[in-house]
XYZ file of C-alpha atoms in Angstrom:
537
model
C 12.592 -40.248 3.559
C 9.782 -38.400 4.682
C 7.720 -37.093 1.617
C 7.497 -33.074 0.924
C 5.055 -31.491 1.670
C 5.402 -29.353 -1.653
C 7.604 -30.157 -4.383
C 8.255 -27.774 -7.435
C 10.231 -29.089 -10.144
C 11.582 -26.786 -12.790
C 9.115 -24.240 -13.020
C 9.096 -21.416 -15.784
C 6.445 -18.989 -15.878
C 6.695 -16.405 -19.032
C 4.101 -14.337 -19.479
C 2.682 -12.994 -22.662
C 4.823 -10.749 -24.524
C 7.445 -11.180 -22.607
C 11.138 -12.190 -24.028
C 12.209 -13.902 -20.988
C 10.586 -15.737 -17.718
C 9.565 -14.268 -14.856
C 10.638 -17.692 -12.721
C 13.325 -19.136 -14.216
C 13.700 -23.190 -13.629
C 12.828 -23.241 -10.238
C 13.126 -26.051 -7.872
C 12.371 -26.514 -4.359
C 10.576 -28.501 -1.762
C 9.157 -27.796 1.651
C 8.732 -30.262 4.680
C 5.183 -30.198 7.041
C 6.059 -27.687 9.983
C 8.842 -25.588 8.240
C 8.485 -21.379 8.260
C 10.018 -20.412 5.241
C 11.182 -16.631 4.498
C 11.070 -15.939 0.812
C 12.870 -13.338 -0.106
C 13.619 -11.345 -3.912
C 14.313 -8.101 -5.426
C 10.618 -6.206 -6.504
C 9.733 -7.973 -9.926
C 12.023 -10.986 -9.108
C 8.355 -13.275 -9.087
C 7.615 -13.938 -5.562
C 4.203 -13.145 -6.516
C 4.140 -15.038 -9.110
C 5.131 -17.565 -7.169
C 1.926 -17.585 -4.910
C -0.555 -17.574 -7.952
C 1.378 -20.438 -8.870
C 1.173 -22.199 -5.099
C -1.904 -22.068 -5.169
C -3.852 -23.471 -8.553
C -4.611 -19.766 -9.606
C -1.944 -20.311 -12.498
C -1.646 -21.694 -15.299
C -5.758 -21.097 -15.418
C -5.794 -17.332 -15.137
C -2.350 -17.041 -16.520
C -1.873 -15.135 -19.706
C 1.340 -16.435 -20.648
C 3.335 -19.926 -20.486
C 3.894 -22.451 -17.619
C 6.349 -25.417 -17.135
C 7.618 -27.636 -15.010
C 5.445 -29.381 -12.004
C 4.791 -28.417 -8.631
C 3.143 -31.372 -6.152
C 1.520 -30.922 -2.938
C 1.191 -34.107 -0.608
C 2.349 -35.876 -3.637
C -0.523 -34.863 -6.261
C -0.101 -32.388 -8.628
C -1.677 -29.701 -8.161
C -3.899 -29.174 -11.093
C -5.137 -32.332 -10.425
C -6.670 -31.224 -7.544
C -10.771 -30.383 -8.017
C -11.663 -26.854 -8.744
C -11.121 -25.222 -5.618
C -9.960 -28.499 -3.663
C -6.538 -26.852 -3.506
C -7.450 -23.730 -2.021
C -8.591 -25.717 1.191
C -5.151 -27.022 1.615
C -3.257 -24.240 0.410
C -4.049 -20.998 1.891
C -3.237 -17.076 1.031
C -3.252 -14.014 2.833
C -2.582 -10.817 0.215
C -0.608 -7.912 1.011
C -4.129 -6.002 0.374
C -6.582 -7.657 2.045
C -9.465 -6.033 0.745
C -8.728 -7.588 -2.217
C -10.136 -11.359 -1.079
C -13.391 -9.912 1.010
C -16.574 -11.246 -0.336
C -18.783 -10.161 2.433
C -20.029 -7.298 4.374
C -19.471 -8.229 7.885
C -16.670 -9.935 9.820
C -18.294 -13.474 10.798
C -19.968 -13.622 7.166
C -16.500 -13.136 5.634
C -15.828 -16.388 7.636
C -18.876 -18.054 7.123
C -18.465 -17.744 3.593
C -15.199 -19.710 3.624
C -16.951 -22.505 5.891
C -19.810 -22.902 3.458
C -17.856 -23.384 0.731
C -15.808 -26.229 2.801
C -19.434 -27.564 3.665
C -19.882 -26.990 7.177
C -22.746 -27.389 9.123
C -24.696 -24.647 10.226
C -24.817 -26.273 13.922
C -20.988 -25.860 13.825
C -19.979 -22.864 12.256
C -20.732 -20.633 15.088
C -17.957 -22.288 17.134
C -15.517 -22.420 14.220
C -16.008 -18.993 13.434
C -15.654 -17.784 17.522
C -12.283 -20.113 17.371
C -10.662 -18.756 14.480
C -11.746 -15.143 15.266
C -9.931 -15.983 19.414
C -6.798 -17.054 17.396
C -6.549 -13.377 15.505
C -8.077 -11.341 18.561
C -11.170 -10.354 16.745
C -13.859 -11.826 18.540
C -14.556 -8.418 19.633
C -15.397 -7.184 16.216
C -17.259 -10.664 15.290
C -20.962 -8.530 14.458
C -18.950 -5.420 12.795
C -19.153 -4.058 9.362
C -15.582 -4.609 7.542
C -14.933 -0.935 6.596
C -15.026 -0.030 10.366
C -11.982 -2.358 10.691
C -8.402 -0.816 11.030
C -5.832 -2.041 8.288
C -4.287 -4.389 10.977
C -7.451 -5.655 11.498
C -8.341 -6.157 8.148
C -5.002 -8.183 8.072
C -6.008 -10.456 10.761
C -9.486 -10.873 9.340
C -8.427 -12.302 5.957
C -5.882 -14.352 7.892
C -8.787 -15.407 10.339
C -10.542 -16.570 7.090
C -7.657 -18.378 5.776
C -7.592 -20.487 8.898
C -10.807 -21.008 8.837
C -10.416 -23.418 6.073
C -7.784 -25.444 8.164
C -4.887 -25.066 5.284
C -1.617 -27.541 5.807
C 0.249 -24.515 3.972
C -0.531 -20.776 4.805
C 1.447 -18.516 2.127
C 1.502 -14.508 3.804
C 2.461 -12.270 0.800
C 3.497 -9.051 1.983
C 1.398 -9.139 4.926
C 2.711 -6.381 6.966
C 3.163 -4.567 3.413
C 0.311 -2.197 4.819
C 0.923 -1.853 8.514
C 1.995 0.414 10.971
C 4.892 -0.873 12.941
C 2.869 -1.584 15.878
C -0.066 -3.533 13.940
C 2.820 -5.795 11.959
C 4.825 -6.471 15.001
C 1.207 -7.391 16.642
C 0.446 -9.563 13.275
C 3.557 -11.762 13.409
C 2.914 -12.383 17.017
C -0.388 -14.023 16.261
C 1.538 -15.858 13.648
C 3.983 -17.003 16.423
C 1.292 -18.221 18.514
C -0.775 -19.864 15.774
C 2.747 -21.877 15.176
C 2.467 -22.964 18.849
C -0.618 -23.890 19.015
C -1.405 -25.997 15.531
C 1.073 -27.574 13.121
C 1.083 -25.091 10.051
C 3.809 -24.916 7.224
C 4.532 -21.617 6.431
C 5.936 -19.515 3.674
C 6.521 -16.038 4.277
C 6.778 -13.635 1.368
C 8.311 -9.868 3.191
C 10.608 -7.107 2.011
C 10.890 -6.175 6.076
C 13.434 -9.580 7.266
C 13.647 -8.161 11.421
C 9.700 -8.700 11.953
C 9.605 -12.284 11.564
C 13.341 -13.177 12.824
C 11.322 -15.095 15.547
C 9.528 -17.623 13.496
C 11.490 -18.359 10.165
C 13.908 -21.584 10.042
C 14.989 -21.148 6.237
C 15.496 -18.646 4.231
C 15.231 -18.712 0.322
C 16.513 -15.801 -2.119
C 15.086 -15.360 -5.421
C 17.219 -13.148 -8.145
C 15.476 -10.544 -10.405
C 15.840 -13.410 -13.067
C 12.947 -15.109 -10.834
C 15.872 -18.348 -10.240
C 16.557 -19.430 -6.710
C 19.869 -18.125 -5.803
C 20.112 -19.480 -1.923
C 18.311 -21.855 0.155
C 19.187 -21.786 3.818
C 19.720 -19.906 6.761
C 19.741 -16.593 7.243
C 22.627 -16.078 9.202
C 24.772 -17.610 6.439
C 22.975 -15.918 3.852
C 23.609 -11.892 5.604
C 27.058 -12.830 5.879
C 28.242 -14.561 3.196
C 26.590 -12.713 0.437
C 25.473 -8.873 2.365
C 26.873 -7.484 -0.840
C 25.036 -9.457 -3.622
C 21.970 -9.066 -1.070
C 21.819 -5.387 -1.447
C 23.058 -5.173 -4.664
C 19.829 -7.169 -5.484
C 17.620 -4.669 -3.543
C 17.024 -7.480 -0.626
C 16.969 -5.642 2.745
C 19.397 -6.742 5.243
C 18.350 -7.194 8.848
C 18.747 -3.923 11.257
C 21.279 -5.000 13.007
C 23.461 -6.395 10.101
C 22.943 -3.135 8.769
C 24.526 -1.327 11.711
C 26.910 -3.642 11.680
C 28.264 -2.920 8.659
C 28.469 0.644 8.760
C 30.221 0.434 11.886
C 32.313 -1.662 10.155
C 32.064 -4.347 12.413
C 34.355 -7.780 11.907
C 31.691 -10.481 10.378
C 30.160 -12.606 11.873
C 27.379 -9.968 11.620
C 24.373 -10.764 14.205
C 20.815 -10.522 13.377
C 19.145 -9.007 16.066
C 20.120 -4.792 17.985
C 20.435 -6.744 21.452
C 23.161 -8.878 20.071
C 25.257 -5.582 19.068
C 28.523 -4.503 21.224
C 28.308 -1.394 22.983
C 29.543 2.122 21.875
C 29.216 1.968 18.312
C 29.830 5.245 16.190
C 27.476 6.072 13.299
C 27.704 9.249 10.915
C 25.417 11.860 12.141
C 22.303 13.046 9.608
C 23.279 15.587 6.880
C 22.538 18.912 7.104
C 19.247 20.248 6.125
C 17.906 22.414 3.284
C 17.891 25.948 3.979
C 14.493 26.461 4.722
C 12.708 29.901 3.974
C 10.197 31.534 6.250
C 7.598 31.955 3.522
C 4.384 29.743 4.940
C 3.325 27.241 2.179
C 0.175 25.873 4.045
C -1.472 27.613 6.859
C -4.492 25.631 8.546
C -6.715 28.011 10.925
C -9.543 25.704 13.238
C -10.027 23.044 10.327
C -12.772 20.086 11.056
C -13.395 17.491 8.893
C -16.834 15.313 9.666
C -19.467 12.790 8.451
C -22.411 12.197 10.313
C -21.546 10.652 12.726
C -18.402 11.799 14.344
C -15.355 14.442 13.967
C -12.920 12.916 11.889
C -10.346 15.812 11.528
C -9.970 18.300 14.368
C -6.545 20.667 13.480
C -6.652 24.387 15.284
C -3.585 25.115 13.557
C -0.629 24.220 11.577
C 1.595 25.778 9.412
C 4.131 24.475 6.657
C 6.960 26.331 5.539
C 8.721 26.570 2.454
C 11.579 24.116 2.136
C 10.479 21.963 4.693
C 10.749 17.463 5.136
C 7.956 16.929 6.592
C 6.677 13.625 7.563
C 3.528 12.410 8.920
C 3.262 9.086 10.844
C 0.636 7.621 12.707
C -0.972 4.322 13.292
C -3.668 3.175 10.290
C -6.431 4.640 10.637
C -5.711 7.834 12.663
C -5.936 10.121 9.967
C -3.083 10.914 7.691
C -4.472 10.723 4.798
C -7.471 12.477 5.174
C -4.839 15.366 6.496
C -3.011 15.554 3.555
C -5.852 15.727 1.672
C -7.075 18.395 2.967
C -4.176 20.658 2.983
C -3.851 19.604 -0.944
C -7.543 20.345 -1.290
C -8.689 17.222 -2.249
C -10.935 17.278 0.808
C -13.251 20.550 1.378
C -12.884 21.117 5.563
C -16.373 21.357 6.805
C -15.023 24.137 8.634
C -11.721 26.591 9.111
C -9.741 27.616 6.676
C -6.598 26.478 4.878
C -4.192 28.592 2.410
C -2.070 27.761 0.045
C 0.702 29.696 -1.354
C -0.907 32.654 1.013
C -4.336 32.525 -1.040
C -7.400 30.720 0.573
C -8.134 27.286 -0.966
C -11.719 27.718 -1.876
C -10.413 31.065 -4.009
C -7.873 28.280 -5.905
C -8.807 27.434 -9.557
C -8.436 23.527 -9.630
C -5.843 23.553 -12.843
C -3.708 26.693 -11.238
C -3.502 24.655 -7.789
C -2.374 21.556 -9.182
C 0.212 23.195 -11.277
C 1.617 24.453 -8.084
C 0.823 20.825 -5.693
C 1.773 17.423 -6.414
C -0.028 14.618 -5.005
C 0.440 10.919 -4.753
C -1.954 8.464 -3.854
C -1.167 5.601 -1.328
C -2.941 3.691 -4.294
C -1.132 4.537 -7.718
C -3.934 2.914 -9.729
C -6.072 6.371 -7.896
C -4.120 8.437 -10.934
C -2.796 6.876 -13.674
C -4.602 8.284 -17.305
C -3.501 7.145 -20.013
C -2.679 3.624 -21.691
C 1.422 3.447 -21.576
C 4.170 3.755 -19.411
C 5.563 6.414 -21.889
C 2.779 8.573 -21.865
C 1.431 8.693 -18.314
C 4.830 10.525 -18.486
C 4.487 12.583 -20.994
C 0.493 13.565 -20.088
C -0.201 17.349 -19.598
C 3.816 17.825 -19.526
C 5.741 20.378 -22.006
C 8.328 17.539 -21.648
C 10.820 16.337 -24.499
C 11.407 12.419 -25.292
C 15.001 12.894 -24.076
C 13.493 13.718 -20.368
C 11.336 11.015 -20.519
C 13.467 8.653 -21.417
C 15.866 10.029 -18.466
C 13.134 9.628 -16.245
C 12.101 6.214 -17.194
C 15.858 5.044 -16.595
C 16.096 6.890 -13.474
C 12.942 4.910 -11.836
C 14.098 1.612 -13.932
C 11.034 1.381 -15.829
C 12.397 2.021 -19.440
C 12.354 -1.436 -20.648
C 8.046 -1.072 -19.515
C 7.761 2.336 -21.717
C 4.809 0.696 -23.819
C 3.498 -1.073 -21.448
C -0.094 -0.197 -19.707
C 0.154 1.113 -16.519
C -1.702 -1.186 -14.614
C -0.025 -4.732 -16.091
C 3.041 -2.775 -13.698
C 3.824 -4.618 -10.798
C 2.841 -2.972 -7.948
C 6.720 -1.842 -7.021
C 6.203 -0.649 -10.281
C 3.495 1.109 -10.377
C 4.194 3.454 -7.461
C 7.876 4.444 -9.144
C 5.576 5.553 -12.027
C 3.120 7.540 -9.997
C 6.284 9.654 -7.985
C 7.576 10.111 -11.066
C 4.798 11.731 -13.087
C 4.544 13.755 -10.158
C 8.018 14.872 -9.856
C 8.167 16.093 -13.924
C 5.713 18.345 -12.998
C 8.292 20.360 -10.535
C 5.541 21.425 -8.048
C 6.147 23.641 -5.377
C 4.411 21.310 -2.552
C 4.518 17.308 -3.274
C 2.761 15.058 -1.220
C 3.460 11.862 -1.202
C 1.235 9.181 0.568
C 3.226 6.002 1.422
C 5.915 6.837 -1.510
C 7.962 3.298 -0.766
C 5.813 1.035 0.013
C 6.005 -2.766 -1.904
C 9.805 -1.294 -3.173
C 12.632 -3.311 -2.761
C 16.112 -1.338 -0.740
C 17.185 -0.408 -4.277
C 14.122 0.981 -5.558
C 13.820 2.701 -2.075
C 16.452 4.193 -2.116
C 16.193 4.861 -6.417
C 13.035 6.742 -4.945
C 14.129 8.293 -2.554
C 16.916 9.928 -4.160
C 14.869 11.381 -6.528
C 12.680 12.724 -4.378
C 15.392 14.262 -2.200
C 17.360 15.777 -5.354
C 13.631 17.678 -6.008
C 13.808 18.962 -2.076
C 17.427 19.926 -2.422
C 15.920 22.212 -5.568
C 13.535 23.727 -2.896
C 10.337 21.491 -3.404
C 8.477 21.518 -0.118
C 8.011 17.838 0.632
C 5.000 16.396 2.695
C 5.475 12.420 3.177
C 2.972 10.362 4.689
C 5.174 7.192 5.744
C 4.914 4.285 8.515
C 8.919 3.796 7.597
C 10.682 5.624 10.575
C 13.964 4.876 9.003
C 12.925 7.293 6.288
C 11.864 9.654 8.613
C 14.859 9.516 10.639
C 17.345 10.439 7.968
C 15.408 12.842 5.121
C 12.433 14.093 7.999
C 13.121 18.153 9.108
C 9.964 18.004 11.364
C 7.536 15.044 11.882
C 4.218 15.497 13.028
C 2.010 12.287 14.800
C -1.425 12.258 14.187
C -3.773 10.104 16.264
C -8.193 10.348 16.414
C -7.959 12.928 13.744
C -5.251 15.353 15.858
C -2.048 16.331 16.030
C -0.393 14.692 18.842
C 3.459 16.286 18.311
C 4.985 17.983 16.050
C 9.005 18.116 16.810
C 12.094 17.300 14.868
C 13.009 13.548 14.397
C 15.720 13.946 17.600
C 12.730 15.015 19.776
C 10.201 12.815 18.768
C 12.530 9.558 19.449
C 12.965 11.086 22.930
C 9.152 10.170 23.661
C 8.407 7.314 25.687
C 4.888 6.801 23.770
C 5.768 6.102 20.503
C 4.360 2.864 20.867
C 0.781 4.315 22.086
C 1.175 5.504 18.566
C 2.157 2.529 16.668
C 5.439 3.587 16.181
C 8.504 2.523 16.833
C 12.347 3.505 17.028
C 14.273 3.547 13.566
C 17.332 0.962 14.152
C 20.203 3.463 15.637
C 17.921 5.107 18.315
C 16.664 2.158 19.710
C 20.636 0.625 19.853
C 21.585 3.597 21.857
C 18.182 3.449 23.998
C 19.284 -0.289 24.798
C 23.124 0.977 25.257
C 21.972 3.334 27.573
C 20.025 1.090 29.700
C 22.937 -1.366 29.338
C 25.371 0.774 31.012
C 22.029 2.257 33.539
C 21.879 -1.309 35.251
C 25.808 -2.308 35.040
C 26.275 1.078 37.494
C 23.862 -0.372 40.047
């Protein structure tokens, strides 16, 4: 028999003070040239998993490890210090977080000097690895110019650079518009093609890399390995302990089922029958006519270049609004203006009917709620429990309710940032929704969660709207916009390119110009519809 490429035997990771592991006995192994989906519930250890792959536990690891885990036969903490990194690489969810450099080709370089390469060939290695991700283009650019996709395939470009047998992607589309991860996994696909590479693939989002996986493996929130297979059998034999477990299902199993659909379930929208009947959205919160935001000719610049250019817009009380874009095109730095974190270099913006500059900064935040795409940004204090509690006339029995509500209770004395980072953004909604603002903005409000915590989230958030909070959600999640959304605007260069209700912005034909794409019932009826367009000729 062949030997494994990586063995783990019985692993058990507990970390300090806690009562019980965060993997739980695990055993696997994985042959050379296998693409392995790894799926889990948020805080199920997936993570932990990856420090674990590759030699950054037990070393940095407060807490205890057991059990063995071999690559090409060795264990791995026999491996030299750093040896195991050259066989064994990672690409993080944030890649900003493994840039040692300035510029693109020294964040490469750096990896190839470290692996001892001559001078007289790292100019070639670094133009082939750059070809492989599509950056050779940006080869003499300075990092921060890079779009997040780009910053994706850069930290993947440096991975590769060090010729890895394994290449672990944790959350790699995590970050992404839908057009930048779709474009990511096909430079995956063709990296498979061209070069042998094992590959273990760490995603909430299963439909994205339905191409390229061959095994599936499910990890329970008790961190122990629960199914190792194929995906197929796993979506239809156990949809129900899936979801209970917060593990997405594929789109189309998901229509599937709520058309109630006779299993086998398929995994793909083009392998759906025709005519399917789905329940229509809810009805919306009455909205009021009062304005909430009005923006009058508001610029935004730096030096060099416009960054914000909005004549006008206006938000109304009551209002779901969602704003979608690719990365980079200026979301953000939209709703940070309209929430006065950002001073327009010209124009003017009200709030609440008063001009923002006239705003005292305590009497505006009592009214606006804001939370960053980065919770980290605005946590204060040193527990769970009290970043709660902070600046809130709020009793223990609400605190408590809210700490079961995002399923964080059992964290209460816990420092914020030990959260995981599922975690950590439940916490930052919530201290934003105890405040009751009239406006909350939320900036990427599900991202890293699990279905579960999704929809734990969301629910919350809606149940706030419902109570006539005036939501503003930045979000590259078009199934979220699809069924909460009242009005969606688009922003791309720094403008708004539409501004319609969800029905007429899935009517466009540019969504992808956009990086968008269609949430999973619009795009079965757009392929219906074409269905039946070229059966009547």
């Amino acid at each position: 028999m062949t030997q494994a490429l990586l063995e783990v035997d019985q692993l058990t990771v507990t970390f300090e003070e806690e009562s019980t592991p965060t993997l739980d006995d695990l055993s696997f192994t994985v042959q050379e040239g296998e693409s392995i989906l790894l799926l889990g519930p948020s805080g199920s250890g997936k993570s932990t998993l990856t420090y674990c792959l590759n030699g950054l536990y037990p070393k940095e690891l407060d807490g205890k490890m057991s059990g063995s885990i071999y690559f090409a036969g060795s264990k791995i903490e026999d491996f030299k210090s750093g040896k195991i990194n050259l066989e064994v690489g990672t690409v993080f969810q944030d890649p900003e977080t493994q840039f040692c450099m300035l510029t693109v080709e020294d964040e490469i370089a750096f990896g190839l000097e470290n692996k001892k390469i001559s001078p007289d060939l790292m100019e070639s290695e670094i133009d082939r690895v750059l070809s492989l991700v599509g950056l050779q283009h940006r080869k003499k650019d300075q990092i921060h110019t890079l779009s997040g996709g780009q910053k994706q395939k850069l930290a993947l470009a440096a991975v590769l650079a060090l010729e890895p047998r394994l290449l672990i992607l944790d959350e790699p589309t995590a970050n992404l518009d839908p057009a930048a991860s779709k474009d990511l996994v096909e430079t995956i696909r063709h990296l498979k093609e061209e070069q042998e590479i094992t590959l273990l693939i760490i995603e909430h989002n299963i439909d994205y890399w339905l191409p390229i996986i061959n095994r599936t493996m499910l990890l329970d929130q008790d961190g122990s390995l629960f199914f190792d297979g194929d995906l197929s059998e796993a979506v239809n034999m156990y949809d129900e302990e899936l979801q209970q477990r917060g593990i997405w299902l594929p789109e189309a199993a998901l229509l599937a089922k709520q058309a109630q659909l006779p299993k086998p379930w398929p995994l793909t929208i083009d392998l759906l029958p025709p005519d399917l009947q789905f329940q229509t959205k809810t009805s919306e919160v009455l909205q009021k006519k009062e304005q909430i935001i009005q923006v009058e000719n508001a610029v935004f610049r730096n030096k060099e270049k416009v960054l914000l250019d909005i004549p006008a817009l206006t938000i109304k009380h009551g209002e779901f609004l969602a704003i979608t874009g690719k990365n980079g095109s200026g979301k953000t730095l939209l709703s940070r203006q309209i929430t006065g974190l950002l001073k327009p270099t010209a124009g003017d913006i009200e709030v609440l009917g008063k001009k923002l500059r006239r705003w005292k900064t305590n009497e505006l935040y009592q009214q606006i709620g804001y939370v960053f795409q980065n919770p980290e940004h605005q946590f204060l204090t040193d527990s769970v429990w009290n970043e709660i509690a902070f600046g809130q006339a709020v009793n223990a029995d609400e605190i408590q309710r809210v700490l079961e509500d995002i399923q964080l209770a059992a964290q209460a004395d816990k420092h914020p940032f030990t959260l995981s980072q599922g975690q950590k953004r439940r916490l930052s909604v919530s201290t934003m929704l105890v405040q009751k603002p009239q406006l909350l903005v939320l900036d990427e409000p599900t991202f890293g969660q699990d279905s579960h915590t999704t929809e734990v989230l969301m629910d919350l958030i809606w149940r706030h709207h419902q109570r006539g909070c005036t939501i503003v959600m930045i979000t590259h999640d078009m199934e979220l916009v699809d069924r909460f959304a009242s009005r969606v605007l688009i922003v791309d260069q720094g403008r708004i390119v539409a501004d319609d209700q969800p029905a007429g912005i899935w009517k466009r034909k540019d969504l992808s110009d956009y990086g968008l794409s269609l949430p999973a019932k619009e795009a079965y009826n757009k392929r219906t519809q074409e269905d039946s367009l070229y059966a009547s000729y």
